mmCIF file of C-alpha atoms in Angstrom:
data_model
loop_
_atom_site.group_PDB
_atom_site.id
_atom_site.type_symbol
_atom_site.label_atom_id
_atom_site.label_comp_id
_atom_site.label_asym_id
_atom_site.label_seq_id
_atom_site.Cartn_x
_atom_site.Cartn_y
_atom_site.Cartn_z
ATOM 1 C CA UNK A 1 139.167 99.561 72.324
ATOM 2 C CA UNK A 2 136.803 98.453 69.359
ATOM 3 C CA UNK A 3 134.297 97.663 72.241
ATOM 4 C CA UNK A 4 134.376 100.753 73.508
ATOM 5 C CA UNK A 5 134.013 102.969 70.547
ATOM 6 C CA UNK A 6 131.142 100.543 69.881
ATOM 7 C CA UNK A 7 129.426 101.097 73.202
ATOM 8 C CA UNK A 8 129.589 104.826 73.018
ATOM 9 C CA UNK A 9 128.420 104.592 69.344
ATOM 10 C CA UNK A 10 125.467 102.974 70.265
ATOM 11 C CA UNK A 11 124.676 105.085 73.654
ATOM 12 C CA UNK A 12 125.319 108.794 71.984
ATOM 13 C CA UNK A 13 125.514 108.263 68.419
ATOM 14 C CA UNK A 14 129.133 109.517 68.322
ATOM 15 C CA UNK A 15 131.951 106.760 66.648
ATOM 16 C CA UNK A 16 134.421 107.849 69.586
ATOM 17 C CA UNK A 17 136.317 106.392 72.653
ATOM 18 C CA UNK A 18 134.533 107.712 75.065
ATOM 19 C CA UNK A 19 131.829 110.426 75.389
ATOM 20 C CA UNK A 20 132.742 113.802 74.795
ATOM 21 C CA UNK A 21 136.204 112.137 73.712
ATOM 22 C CA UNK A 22 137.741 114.291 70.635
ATOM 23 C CA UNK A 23 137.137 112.455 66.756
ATOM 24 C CA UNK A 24 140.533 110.497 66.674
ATOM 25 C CA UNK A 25 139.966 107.062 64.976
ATOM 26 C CA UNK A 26 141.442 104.322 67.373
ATOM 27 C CA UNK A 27 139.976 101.198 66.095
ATOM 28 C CA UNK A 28 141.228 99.348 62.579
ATOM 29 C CA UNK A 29 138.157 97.686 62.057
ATOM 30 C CA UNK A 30 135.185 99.675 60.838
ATOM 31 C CA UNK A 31 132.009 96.946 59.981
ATOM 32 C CA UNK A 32 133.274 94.877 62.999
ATOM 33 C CA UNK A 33 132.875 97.865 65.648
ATOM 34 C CA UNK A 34 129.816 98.561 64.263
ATOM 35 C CA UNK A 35 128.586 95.064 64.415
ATOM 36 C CA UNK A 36 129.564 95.414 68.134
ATOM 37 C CA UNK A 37 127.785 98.251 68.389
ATOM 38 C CA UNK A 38 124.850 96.517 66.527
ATOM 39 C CA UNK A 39 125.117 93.886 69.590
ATOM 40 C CA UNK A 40 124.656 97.222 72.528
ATOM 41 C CA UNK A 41 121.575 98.896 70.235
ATOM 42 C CA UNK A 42 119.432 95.396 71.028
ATOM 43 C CA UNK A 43 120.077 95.757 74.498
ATOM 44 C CA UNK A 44 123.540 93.796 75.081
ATOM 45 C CA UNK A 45 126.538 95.091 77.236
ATOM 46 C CA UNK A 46 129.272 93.875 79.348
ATOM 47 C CA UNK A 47 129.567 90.396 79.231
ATOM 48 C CA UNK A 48 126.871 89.697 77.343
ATOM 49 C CA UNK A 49 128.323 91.790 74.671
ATOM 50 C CA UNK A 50 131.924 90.291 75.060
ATOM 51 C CA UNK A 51 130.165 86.681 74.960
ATOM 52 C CA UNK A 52 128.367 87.115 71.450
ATOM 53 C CA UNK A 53 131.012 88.524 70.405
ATOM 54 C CA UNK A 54 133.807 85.610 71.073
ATOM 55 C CA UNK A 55 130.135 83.087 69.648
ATOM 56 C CA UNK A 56 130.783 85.317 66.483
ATOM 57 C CA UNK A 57 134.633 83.649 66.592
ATOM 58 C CA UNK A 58 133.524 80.487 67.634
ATOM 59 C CA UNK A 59 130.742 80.019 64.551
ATOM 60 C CA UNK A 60 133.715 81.328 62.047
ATOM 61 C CA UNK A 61 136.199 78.985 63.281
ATOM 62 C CA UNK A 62 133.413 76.006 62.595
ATOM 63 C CA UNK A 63 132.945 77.620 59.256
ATOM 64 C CA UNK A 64 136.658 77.646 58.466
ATOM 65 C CA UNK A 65 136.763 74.249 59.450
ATOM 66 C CA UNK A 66 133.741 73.258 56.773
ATOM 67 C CA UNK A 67 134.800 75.185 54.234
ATOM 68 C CA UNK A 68 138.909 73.662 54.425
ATOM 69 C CA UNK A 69 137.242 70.309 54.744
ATOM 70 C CA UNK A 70 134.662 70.946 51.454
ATOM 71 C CA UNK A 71 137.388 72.852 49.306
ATOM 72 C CA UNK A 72 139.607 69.514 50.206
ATOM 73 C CA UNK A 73 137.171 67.259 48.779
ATOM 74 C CA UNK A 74 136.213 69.276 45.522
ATOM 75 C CA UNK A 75 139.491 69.581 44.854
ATOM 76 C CA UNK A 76 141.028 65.988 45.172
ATOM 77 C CA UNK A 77 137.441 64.605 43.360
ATOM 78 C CA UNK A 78 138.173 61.337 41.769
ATOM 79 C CA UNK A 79 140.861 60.026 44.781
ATOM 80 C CA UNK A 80 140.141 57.383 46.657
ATOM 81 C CA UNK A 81 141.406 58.975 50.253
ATOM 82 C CA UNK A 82 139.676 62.131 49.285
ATOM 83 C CA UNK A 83 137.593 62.367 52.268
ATOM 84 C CA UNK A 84 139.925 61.131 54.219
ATOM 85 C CA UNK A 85 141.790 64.124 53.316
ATOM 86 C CA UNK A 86 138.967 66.145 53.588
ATOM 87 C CA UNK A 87 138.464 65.157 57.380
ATOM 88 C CA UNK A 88 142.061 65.183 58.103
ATOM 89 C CA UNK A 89 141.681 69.089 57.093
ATOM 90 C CA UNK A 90 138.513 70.645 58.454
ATOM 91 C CA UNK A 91 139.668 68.590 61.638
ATOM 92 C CA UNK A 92 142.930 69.799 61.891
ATOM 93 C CA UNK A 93 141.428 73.668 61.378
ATOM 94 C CA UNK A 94 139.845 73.386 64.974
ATOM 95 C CA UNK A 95 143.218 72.582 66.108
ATOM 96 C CA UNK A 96 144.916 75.874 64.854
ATOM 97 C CA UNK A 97 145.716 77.697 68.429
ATOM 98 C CA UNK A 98 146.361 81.086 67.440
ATOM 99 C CA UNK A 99 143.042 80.961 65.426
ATOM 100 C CA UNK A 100 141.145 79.900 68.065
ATOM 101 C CA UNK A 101 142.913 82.274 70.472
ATOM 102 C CA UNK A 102 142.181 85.704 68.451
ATOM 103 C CA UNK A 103 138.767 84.097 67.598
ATOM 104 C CA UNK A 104 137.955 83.813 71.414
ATOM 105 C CA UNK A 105 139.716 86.474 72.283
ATOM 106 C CA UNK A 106 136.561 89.384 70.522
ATOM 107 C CA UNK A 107 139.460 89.680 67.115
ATOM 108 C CA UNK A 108 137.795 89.804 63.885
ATOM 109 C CA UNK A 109 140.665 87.802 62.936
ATOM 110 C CA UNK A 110 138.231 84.441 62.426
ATOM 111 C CA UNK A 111 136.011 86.337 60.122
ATOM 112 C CA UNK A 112 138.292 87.633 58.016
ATOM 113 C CA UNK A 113 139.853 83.799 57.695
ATOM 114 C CA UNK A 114 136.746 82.229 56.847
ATOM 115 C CA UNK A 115 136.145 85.499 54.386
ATOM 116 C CA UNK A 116 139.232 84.377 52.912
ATOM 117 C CA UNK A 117 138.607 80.522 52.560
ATOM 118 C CA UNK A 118 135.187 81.887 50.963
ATOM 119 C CA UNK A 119 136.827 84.095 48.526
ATOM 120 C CA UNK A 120 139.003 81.130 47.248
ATOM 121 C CA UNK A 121 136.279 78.719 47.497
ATOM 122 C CA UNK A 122 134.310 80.844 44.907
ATOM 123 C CA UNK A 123 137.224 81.301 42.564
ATOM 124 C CA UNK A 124 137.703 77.928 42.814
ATOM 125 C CA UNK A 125 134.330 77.045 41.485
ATOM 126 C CA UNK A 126 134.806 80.162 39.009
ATOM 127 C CA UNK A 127 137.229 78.421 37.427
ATOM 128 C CA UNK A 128 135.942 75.010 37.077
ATOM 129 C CA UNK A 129 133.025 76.955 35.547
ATOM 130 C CA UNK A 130 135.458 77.733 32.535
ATOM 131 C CA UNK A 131 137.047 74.811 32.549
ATOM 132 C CA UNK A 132 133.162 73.412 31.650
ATOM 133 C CA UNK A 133 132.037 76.356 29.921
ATOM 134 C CA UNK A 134 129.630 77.953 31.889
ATOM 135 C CA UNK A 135 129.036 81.183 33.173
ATOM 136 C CA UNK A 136 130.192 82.144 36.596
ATOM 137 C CA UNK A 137 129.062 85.470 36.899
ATOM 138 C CA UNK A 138 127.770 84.490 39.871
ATOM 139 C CA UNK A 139 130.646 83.143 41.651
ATOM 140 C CA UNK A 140 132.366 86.490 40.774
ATOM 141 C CA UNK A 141 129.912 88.568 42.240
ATOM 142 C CA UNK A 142 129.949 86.203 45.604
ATOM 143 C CA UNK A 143 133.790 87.009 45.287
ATOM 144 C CA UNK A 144 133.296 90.730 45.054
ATOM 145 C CA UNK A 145 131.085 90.587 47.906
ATOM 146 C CA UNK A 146 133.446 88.307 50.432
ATOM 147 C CA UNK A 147 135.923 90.695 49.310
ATOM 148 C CA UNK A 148 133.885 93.690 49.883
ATOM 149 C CA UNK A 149 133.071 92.633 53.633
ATOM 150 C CA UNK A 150 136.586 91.691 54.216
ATOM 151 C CA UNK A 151 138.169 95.161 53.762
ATOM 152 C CA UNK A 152 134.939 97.122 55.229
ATOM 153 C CA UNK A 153 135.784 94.798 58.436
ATOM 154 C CA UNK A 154 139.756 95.600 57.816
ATOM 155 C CA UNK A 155 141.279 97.418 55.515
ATOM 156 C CA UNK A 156 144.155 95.577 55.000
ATOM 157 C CA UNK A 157 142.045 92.402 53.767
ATOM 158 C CA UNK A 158 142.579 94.369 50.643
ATOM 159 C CA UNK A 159 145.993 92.494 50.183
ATOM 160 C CA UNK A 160 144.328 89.422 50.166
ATOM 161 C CA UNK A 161 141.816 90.197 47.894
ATOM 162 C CA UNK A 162 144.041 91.681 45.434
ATOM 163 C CA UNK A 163 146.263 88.542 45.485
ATOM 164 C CA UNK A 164 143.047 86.072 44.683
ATOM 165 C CA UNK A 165 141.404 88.614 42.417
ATOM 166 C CA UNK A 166 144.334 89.755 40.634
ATOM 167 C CA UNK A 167 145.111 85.705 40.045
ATOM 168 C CA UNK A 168 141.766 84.766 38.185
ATOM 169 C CA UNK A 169 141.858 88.175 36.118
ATOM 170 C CA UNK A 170 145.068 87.012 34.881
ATOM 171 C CA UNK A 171 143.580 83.129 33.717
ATOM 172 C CA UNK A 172 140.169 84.508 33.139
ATOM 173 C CA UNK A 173 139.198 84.011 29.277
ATOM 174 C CA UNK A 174 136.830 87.076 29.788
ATOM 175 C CA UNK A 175 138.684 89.216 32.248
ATOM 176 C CA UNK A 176 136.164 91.981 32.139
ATOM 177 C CA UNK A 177 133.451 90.055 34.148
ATOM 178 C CA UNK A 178 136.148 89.380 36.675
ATOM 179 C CA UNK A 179 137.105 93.472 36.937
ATOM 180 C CA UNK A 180 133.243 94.183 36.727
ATOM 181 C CA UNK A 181 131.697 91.776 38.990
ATOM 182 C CA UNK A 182 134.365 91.159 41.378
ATOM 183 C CA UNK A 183 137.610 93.448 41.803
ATOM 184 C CA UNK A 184 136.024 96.722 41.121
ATOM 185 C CA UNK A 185 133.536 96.415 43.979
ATOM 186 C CA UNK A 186 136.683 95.457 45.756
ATOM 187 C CA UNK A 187 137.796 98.776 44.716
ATOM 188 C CA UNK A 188 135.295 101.002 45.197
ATOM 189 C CA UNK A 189 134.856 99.785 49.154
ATOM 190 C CA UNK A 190 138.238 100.596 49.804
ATOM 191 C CA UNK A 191 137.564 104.179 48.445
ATOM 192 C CA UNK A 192 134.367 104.504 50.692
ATOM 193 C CA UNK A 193 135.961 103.023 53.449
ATOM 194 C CA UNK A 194 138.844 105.552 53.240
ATOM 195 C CA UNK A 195 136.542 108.276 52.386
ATOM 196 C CA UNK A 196 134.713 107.752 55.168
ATOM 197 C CA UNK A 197 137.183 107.710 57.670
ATOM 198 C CA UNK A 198 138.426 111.301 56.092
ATOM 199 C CA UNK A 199 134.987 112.807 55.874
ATOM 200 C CA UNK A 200 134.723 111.943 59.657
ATOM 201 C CA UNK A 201 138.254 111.849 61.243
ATOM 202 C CA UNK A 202 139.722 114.360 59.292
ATOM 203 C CA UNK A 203 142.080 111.429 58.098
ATOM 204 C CA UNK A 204 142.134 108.785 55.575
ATOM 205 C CA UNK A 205 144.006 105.913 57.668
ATOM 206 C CA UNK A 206 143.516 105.211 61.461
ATOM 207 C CA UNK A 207 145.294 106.350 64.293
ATOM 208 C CA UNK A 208 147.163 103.391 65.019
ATOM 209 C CA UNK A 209 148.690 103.771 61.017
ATOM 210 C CA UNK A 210 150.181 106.668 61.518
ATOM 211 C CA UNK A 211 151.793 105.773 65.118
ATOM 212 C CA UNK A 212 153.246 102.435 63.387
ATOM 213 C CA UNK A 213 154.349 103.550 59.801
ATOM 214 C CA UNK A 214 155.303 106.866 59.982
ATOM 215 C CA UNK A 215 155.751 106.961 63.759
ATOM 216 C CA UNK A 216 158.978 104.660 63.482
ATOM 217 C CA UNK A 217 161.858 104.430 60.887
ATOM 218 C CA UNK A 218 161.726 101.888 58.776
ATOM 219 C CA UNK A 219 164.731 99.814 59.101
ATOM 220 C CA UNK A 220 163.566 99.870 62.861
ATOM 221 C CA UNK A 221 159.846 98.852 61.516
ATOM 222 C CA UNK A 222 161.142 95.935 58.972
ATOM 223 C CA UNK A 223 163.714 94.572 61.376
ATOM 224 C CA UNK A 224 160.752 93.718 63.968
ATOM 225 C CA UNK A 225 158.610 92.981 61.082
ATOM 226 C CA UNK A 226 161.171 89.722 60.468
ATOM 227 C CA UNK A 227 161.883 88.523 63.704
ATOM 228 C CA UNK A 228 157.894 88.805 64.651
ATOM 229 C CA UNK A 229 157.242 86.921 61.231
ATOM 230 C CA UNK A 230 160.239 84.846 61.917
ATOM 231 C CA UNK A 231 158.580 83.009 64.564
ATOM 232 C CA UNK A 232 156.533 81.807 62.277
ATOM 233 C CA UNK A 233 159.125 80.635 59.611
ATOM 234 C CA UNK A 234 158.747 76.717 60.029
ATOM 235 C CA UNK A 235 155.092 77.225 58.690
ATOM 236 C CA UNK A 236 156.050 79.397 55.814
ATOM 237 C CA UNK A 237 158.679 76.940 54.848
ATOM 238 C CA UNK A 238 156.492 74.027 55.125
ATOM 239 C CA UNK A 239 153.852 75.799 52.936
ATOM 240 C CA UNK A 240 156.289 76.609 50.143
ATOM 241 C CA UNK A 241 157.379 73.209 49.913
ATOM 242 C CA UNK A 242 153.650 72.026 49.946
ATOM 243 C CA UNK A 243 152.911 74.546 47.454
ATOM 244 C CA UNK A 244 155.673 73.659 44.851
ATOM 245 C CA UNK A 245 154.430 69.746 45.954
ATOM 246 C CA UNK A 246 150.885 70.571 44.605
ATOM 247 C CA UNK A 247 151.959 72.655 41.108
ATOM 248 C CA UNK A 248 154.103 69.580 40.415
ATOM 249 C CA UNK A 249 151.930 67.134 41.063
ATOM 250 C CA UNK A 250 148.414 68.484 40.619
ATOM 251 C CA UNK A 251 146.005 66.717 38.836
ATOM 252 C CA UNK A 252 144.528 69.450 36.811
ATOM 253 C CA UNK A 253 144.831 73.177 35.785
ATOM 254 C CA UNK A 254 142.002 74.480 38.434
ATOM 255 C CA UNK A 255 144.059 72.173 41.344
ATOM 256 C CA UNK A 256 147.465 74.178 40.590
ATOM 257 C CA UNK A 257 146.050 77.416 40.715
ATOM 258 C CA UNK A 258 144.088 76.891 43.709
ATOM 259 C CA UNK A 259 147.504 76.082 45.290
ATOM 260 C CA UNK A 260 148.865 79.000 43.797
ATOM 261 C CA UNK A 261 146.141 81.324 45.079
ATOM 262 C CA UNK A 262 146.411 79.905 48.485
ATOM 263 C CA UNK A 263 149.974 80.113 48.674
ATOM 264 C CA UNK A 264 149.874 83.844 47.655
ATOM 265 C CA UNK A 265 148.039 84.364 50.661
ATOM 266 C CA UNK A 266 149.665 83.028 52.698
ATOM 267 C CA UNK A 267 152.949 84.821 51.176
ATOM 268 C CA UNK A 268 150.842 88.035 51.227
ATOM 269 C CA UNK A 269 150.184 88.230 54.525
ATOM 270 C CA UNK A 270 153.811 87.283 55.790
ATOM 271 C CA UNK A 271 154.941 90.303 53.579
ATOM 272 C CA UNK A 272 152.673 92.309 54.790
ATOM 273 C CA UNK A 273 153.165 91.239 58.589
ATOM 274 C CA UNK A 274 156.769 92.533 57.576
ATOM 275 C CA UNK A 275 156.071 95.275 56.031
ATOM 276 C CA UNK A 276 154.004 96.875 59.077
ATOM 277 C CA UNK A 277 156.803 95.930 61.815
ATOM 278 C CA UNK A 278 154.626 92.255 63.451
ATOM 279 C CA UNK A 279 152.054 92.885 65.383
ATOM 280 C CA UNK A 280 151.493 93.148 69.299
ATOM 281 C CA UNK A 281 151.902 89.936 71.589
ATOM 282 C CA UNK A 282 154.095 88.678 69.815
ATOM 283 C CA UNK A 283 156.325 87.879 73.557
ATOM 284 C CA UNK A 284 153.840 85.620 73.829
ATOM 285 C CA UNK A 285 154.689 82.966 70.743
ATOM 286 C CA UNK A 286 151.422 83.222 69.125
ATOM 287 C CA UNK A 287 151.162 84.256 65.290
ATOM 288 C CA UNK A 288 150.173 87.602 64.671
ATOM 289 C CA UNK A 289 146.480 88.508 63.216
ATOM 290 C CA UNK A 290 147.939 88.990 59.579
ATOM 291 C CA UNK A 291 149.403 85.282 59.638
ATOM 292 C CA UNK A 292 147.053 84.219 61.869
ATOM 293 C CA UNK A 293 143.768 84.888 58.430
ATOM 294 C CA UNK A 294 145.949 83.112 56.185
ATOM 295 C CA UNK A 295 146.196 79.439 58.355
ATOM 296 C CA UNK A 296 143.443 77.615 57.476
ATOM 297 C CA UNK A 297 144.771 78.185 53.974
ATOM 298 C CA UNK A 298 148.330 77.108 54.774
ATOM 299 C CA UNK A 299 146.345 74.137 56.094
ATOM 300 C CA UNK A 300 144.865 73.473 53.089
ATOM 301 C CA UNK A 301 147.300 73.464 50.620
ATOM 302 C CA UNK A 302 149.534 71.308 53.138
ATOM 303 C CA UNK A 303 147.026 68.694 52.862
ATOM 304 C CA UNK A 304 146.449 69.430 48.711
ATOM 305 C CA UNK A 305 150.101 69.513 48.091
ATOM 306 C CA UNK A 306 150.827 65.770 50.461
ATOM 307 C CA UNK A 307 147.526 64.423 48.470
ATOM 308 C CA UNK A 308 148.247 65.344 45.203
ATOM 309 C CA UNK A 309 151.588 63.869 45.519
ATOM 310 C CA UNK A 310 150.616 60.786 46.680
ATOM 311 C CA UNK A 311 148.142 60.509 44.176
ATOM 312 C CA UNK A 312 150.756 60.979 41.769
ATOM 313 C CA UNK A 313 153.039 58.187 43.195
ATOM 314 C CA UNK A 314 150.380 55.574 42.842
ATOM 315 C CA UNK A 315 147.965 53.742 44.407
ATOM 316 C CA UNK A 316 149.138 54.231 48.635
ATOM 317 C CA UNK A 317 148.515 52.075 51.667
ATOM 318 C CA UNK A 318 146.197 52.730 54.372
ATOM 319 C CA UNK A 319 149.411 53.069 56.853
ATOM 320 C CA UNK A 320 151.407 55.303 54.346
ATOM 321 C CA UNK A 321 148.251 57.752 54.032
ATOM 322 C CA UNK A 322 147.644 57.743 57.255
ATOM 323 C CA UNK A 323 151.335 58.212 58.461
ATOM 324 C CA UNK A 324 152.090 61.401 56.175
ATOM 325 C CA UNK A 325 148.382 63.096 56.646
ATOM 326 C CA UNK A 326 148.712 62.642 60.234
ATOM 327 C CA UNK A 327 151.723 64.619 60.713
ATOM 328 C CA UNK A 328 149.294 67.670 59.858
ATOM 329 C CA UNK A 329 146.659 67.527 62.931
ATOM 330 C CA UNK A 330 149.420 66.463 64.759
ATOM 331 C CA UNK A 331 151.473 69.450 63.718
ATOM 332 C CA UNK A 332 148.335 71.622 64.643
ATOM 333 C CA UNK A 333 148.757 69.999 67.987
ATOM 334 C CA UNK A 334 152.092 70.631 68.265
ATOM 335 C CA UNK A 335 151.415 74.303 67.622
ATOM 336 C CA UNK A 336 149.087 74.638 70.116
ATOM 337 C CA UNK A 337 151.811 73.321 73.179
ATOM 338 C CA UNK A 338 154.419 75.128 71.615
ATOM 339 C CA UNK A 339 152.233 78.939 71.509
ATOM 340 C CA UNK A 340 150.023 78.269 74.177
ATOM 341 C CA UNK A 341 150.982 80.819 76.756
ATOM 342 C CA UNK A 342 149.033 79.042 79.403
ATOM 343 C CA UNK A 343 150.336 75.697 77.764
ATOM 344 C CA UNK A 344 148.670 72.785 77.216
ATOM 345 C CA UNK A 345 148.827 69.777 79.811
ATOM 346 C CA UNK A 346 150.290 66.773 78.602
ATOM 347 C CA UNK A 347 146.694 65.055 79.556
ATOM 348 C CA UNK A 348 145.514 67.459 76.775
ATOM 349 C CA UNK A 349 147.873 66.669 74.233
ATOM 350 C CA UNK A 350 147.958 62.926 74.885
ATOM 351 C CA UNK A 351 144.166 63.264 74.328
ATOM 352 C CA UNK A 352 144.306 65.411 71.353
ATOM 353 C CA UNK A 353 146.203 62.698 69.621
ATOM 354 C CA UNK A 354 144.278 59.651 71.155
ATOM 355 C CA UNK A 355 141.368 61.411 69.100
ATOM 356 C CA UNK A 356 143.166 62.294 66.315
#
């Protein structure tokens, strides 16, 4: 649907379905149907189109990959396995199926996830800038920008913003560079983006809003909302535990808030996966596009929360480290026979952990 409302963009200059088509706003994400239609105004269409496009996915699954793998590694500095570790997650990031499959599949859902690893990468690095006392006004402005792209793309990256934002205003020493440099920018997209869609729609939210939230009731709404999240419940319990694992045992102040910040997202966007009533395809066992941003960091502080308390316990063995990181790209394997709708082969798998 984005495609289309992207072609006929580009061919007549109208944001709309089709030509002549009435203004009724079908699509959910703004910047990524016009970088679509960006793609048809230099001369691409049909599969061409479509092939950039799922490139797009491909070169933000890579960068979710580098980024896990580099966040890893700043954050366990001074450990021994640390880039063992660090492998173990930008490895096991390529192995996420349901990342891969809305990545592939045209989604902006990759973008948004390596938006999100971004976001926390920079507040990351803002706060070891306190921690040494310098000035990380521009890490906060990097921030404000990740997090301005995120909700132009879709709106509701606003939740994860707020979540990561909201977090280092409430440790920052200064919190008025953090509300100046990064969250009001935040802010002030989400009023252009909504005032945009009312100046030309004639409505502030899409479509697709209105036939979801106020289109059903909402014990109907919530009570699809957890059993579509629910699939996903072994990965929101392992990320809790991993999350209490790493603000027990982390090594220092900027480790245990990085945990915490990932673990809000990851609690955000189940919420919020609630909230709306799940997504569509769910009937076919792969998590949803809200849960689906918020992996790679569920990936990360899985292998943060394991490291840290290892670290803690002293000095491990190579066959202990490698028997409790492994279970993580394994895991990721496991995933990807379990969701797979077109399943994996056991050749596949078999080779996947031969690799591994």
């Amino acid at each position: 649907i984005s495609m289309t409302y992207a072609r006929t963009f580009a061919t007549t200059g109208e944001l709309v379905w089709f030509p002549g088509a009435g203004r009724v706003q079908g699509f959910t994400n703004p910047l990524w149907t016009l970088y679509m239609a960006g793609l048809h105004g230099i001369g691409l269409a049909g599969p061409w189109a479509s092939l950039m496009v799922s490139l797009t996915g491909v070169a933000a699954v890579l960068g979710c990959g580098v980024l896990a793998s580099r966040l890893v590694s700043r954050l366990l500095t001074g450990w021994t396995h640390a880039p063992v570790a660090s492998a173990v997650a930008g490895g096991s990031v390529l192995l996420l199926y349901p990342l891969v499959f809305w990545a592939l599949r045209g989604m902006e859902v990759g973008v948004l996830a390596l938006l999100a690893l971004i976001l926390i990468t920079l507040a990351a690095a803002t706060l070891r800038a306190w921690v040494d006392g310098r000035s990380p006004t521009r890490l906060l402005a990097g921030a404000g920008a990740a997090a301005v792209v995120g909700i132009t793309i879709r709106f509701d990256f606003l939740t994860v913003a707020a979540v990561v934002l909201g977090l280092l205003a409430w440790w920052a020493p200064r919190k008025r560079s953090v509300l100046a440099f990064a969250a009001l920018p935040a802010v002030v997209s989400a009023m252009v983006v909504l005032g945009a869609q009312k100046a030309y729609y004639g409505d502030w939210f899409p479509n697709t809003y209105y036939l979801k939230m106020a289109g059903v009731a909402l014990t109907d709404r919530l009570g699809r909302g957890v059993l579509a999240t629910g699939q996903s419940l072994p990965l929101l319990v392992a990320t809790g535990i991993c999350v209490v694992l790493g603000l027990r045992f982390g090594s220092s102040s900027v480790v245990r808030r990085c945990v915490a910040m990932l673990g809000g997202v990851v609690a955000v966007s189940a919420a919020y996966s609630v909230w709306v009533g799940g997504d569509a395809w769910e009937n076919q066992l792969v998590a949803n596009r809200y849960l689906t941003v918020a992996l790679p960091c569920a990936l990360v502080v899985a292998v943060i929360g394991m490291s840290e308390w290892m670290r803690a316990e002293g000095p491990a063995d190579r066959r202990k480290l490698g028997g409790v990181l492994l279970t993580i790209p394994l895991a990721s394997i496991a995933q990807g026979v379990l969701v797979n709708p077109t399943r994996y082969s056991w050749v596949l798998g078999a080779a996947g952990a031969a690799v591994i």
